[in-house]
Short mmCIF file of N, CA, C and O in Angstrom, two decimals:
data_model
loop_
_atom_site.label_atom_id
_atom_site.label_comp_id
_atom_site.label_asym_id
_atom_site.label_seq_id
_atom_site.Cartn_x
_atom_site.Cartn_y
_atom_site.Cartn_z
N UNK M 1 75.09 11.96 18.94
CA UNK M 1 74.83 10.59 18.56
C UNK M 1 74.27 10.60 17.14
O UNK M 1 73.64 11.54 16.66
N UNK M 2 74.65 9.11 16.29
CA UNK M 2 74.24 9.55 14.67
C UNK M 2 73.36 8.17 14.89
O UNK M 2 73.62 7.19 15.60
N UNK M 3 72.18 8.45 13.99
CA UNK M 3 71.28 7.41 13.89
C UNK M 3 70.83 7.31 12.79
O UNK M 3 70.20 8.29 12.38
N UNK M 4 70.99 6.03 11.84
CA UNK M 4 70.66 5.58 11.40
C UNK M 4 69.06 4.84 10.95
O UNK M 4 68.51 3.86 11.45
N UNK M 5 68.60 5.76 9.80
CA UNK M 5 67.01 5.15 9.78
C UNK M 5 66.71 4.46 8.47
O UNK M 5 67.55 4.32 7.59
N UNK M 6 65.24 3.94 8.38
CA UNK M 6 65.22 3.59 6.84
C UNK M 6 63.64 4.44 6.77
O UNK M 6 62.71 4.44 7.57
N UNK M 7 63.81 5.07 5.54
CA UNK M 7 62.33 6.03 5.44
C UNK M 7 61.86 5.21 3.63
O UNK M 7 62.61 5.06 2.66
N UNK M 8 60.60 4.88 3.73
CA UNK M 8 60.06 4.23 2.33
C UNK M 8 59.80 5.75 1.80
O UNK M 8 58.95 6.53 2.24
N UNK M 9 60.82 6.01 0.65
CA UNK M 9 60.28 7.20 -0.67
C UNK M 9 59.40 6.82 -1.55
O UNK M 9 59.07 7.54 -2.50
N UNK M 10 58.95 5.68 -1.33
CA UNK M 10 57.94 5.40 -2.73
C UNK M 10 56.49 5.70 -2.12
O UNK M 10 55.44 5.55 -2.75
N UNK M 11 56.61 6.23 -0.57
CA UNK M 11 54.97 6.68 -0.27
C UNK M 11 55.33 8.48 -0.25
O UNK M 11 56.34 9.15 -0.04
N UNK M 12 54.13 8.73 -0.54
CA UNK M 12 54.29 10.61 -0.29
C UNK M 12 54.92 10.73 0.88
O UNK M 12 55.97 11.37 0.79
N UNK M 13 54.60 10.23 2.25
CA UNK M 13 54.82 11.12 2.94
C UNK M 13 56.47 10.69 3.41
O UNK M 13 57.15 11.37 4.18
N UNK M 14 56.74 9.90 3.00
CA UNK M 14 58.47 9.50 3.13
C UNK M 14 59.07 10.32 2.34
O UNK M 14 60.24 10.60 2.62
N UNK M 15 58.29 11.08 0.84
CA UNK M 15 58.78 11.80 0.23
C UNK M 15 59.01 13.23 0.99
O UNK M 15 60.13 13.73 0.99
N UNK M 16 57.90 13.87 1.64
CA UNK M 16 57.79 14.57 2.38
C UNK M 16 58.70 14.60 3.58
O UNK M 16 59.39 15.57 3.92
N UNK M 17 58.60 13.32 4.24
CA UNK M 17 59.88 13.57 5.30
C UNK M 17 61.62 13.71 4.89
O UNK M 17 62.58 13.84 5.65
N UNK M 18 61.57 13.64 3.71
CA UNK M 18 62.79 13.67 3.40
C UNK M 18 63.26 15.02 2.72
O UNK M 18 64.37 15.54 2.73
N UNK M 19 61.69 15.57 1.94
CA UNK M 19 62.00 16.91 1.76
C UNK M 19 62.52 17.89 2.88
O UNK M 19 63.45 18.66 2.62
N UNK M 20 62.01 17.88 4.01
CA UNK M 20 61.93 18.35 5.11
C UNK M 20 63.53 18.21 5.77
O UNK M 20 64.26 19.12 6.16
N UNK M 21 63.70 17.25 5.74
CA UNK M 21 64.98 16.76 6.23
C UNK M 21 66.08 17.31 5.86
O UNK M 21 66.73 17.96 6.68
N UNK M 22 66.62 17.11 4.14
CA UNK M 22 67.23 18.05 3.67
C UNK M 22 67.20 19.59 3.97
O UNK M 22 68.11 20.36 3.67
N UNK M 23 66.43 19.83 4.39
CA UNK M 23 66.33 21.36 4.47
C UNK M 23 67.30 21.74 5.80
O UNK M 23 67.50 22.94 6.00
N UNK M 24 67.89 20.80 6.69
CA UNK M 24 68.76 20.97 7.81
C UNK M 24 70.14 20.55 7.52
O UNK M 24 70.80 19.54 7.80
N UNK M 25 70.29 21.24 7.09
CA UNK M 25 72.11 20.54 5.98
C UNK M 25 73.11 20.45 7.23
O UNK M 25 74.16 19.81 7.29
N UNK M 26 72.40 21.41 8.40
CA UNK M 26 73.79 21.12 9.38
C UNK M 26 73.43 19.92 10.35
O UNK M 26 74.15 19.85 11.35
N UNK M 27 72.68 19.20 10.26
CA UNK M 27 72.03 18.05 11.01
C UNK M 27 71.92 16.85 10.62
O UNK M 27 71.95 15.74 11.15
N UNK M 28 71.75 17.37 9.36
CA UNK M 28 71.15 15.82 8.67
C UNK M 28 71.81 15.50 7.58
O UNK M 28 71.77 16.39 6.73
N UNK M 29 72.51 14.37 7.23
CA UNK M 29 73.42 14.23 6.43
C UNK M 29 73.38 12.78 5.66
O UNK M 29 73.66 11.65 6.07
N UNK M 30 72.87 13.30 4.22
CA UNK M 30 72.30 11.64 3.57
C UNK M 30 73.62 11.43 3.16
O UNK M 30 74.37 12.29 2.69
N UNK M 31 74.00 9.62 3.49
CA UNK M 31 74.98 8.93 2.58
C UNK M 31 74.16 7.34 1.78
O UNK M 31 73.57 6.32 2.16
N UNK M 32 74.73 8.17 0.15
CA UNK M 32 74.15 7.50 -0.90
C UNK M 32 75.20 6.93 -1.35
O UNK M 32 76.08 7.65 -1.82
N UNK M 33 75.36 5.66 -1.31
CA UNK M 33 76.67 4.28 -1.76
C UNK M 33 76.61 5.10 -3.60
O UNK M 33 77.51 5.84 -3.99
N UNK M 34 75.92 4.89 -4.08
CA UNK M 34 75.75 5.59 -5.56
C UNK M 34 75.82 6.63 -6.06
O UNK M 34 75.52 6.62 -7.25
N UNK M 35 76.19 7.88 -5.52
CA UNK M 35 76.49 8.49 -5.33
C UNK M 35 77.66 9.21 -4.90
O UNK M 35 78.24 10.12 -5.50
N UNK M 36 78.14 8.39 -3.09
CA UNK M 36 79.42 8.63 -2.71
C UNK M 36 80.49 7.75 -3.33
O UNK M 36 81.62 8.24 -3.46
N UNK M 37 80.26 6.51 -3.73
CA UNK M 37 81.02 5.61 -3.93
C UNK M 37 81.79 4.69 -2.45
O UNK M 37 82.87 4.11 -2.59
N UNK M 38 81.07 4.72 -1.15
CA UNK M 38 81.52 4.37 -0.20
C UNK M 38 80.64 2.92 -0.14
O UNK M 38 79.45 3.23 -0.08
N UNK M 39 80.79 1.65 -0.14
CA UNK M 39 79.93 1.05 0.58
C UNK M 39 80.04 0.65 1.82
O UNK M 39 81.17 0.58 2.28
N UNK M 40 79.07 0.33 2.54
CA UNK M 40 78.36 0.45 3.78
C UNK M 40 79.15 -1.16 4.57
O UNK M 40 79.03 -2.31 4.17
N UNK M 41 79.63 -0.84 5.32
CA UNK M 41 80.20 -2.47 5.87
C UNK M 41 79.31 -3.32 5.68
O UNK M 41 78.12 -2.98 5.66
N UNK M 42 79.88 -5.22 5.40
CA UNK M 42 78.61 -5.99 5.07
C UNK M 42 78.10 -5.95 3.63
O UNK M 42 77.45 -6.89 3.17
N UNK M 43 78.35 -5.07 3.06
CA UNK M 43 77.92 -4.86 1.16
C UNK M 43 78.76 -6.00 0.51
O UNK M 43 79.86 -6.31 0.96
N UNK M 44 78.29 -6.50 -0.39
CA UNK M 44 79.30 -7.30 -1.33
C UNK M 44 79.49 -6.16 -2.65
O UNK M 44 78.70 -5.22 -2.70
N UNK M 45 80.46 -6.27 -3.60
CA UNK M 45 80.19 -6.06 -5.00
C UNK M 45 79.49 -6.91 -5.44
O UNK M 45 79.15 -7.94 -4.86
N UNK M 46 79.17 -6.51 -6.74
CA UNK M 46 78.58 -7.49 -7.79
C UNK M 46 79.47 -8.81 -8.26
O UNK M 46 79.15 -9.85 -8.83
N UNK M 47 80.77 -8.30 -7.75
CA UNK M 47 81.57 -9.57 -8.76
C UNK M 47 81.58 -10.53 -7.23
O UNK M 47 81.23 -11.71 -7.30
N UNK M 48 81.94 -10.02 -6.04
CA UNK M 48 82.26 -10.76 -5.08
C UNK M 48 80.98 -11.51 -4.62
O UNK M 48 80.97 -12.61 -4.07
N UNK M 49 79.80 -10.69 -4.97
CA UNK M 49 78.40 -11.55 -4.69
C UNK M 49 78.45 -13.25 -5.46
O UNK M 49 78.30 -14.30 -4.83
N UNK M 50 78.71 -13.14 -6.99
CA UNK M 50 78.61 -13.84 -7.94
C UNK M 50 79.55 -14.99 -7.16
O UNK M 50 78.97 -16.05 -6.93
N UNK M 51 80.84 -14.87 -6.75
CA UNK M 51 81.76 -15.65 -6.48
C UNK M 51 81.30 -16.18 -5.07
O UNK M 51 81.70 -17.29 -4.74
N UNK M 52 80.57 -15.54 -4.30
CA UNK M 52 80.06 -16.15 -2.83
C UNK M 52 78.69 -17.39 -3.54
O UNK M 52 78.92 -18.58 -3.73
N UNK M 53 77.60 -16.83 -3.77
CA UNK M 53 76.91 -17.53 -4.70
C UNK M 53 77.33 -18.75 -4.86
O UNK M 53 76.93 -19.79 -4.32
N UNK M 54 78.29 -18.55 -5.75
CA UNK M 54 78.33 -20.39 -6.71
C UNK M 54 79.41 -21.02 -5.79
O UNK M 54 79.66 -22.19 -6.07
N UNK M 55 80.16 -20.44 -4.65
CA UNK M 55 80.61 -21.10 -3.52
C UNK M 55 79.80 -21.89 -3.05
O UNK M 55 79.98 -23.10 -2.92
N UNK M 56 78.02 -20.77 -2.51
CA UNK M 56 77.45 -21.96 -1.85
C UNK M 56 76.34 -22.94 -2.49
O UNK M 56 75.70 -23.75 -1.83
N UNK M 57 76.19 -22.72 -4.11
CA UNK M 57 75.12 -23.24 -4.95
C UNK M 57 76.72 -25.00 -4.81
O UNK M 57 76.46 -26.16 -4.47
N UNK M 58 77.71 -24.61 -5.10
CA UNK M 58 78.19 -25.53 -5.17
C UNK M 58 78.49 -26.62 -3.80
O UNK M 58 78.97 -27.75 -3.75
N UNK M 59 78.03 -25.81 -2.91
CA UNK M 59 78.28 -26.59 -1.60
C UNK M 59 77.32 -27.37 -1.27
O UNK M 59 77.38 -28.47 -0.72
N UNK M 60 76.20 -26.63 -1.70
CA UNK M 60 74.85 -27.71 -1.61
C UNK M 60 74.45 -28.45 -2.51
O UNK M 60 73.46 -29.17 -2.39
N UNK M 61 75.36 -28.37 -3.83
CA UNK M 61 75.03 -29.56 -4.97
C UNK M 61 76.23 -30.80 -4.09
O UNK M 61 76.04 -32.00 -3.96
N UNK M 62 76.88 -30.36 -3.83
CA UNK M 62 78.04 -31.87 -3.40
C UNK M 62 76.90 -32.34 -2.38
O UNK M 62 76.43 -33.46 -2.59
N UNK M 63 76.27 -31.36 -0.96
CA UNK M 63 75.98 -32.23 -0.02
C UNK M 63 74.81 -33.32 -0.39
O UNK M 63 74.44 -34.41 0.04
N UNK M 64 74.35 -32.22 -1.67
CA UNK M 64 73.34 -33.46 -1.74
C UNK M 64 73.80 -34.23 -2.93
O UNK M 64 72.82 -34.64 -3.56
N UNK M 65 74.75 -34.53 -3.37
CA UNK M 65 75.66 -35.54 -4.34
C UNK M 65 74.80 -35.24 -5.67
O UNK M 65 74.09 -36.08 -6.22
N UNK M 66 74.97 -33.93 -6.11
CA UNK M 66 74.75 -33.65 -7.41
C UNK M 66 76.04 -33.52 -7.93
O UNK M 66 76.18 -33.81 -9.12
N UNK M 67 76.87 -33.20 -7.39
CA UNK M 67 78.27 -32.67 -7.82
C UNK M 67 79.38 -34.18 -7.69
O UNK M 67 80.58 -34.09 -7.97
#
């Protein structure tokens, strides 16, 4: 079974658990979107974010008759 976690690196000891972690290369297996170039289902790009955005900035200027 693969499980999925979220560990905070900006405290020591997340730093620490992750040092640790790596050290099991046959177990533990980090995937970095920036790195692999894979994104994660659910991700937008940057351009497709921009275009969802002013979809809905523009949906809520009509409802409320700015538009």
């Amino acid at each position: 079974m693969i499980h999925t976690i979220h560990i905070d690196d900006s405290t020591l000891r997340g730093k620490q658990i992750i040092k640790e972690l790596k050290k099991e290369k046959k177990l533990v297996r980090f995937d970095n979107p920036a790195i692999t170039g894979r994104v994660p289902d659910g991700y937008l790009s940057p351009d497709e974010f921009i275009k969802e955005t002013n979809i809905v900035i523009q949906n809520q200027f009509k409802k409320h008759g700015l538009l």
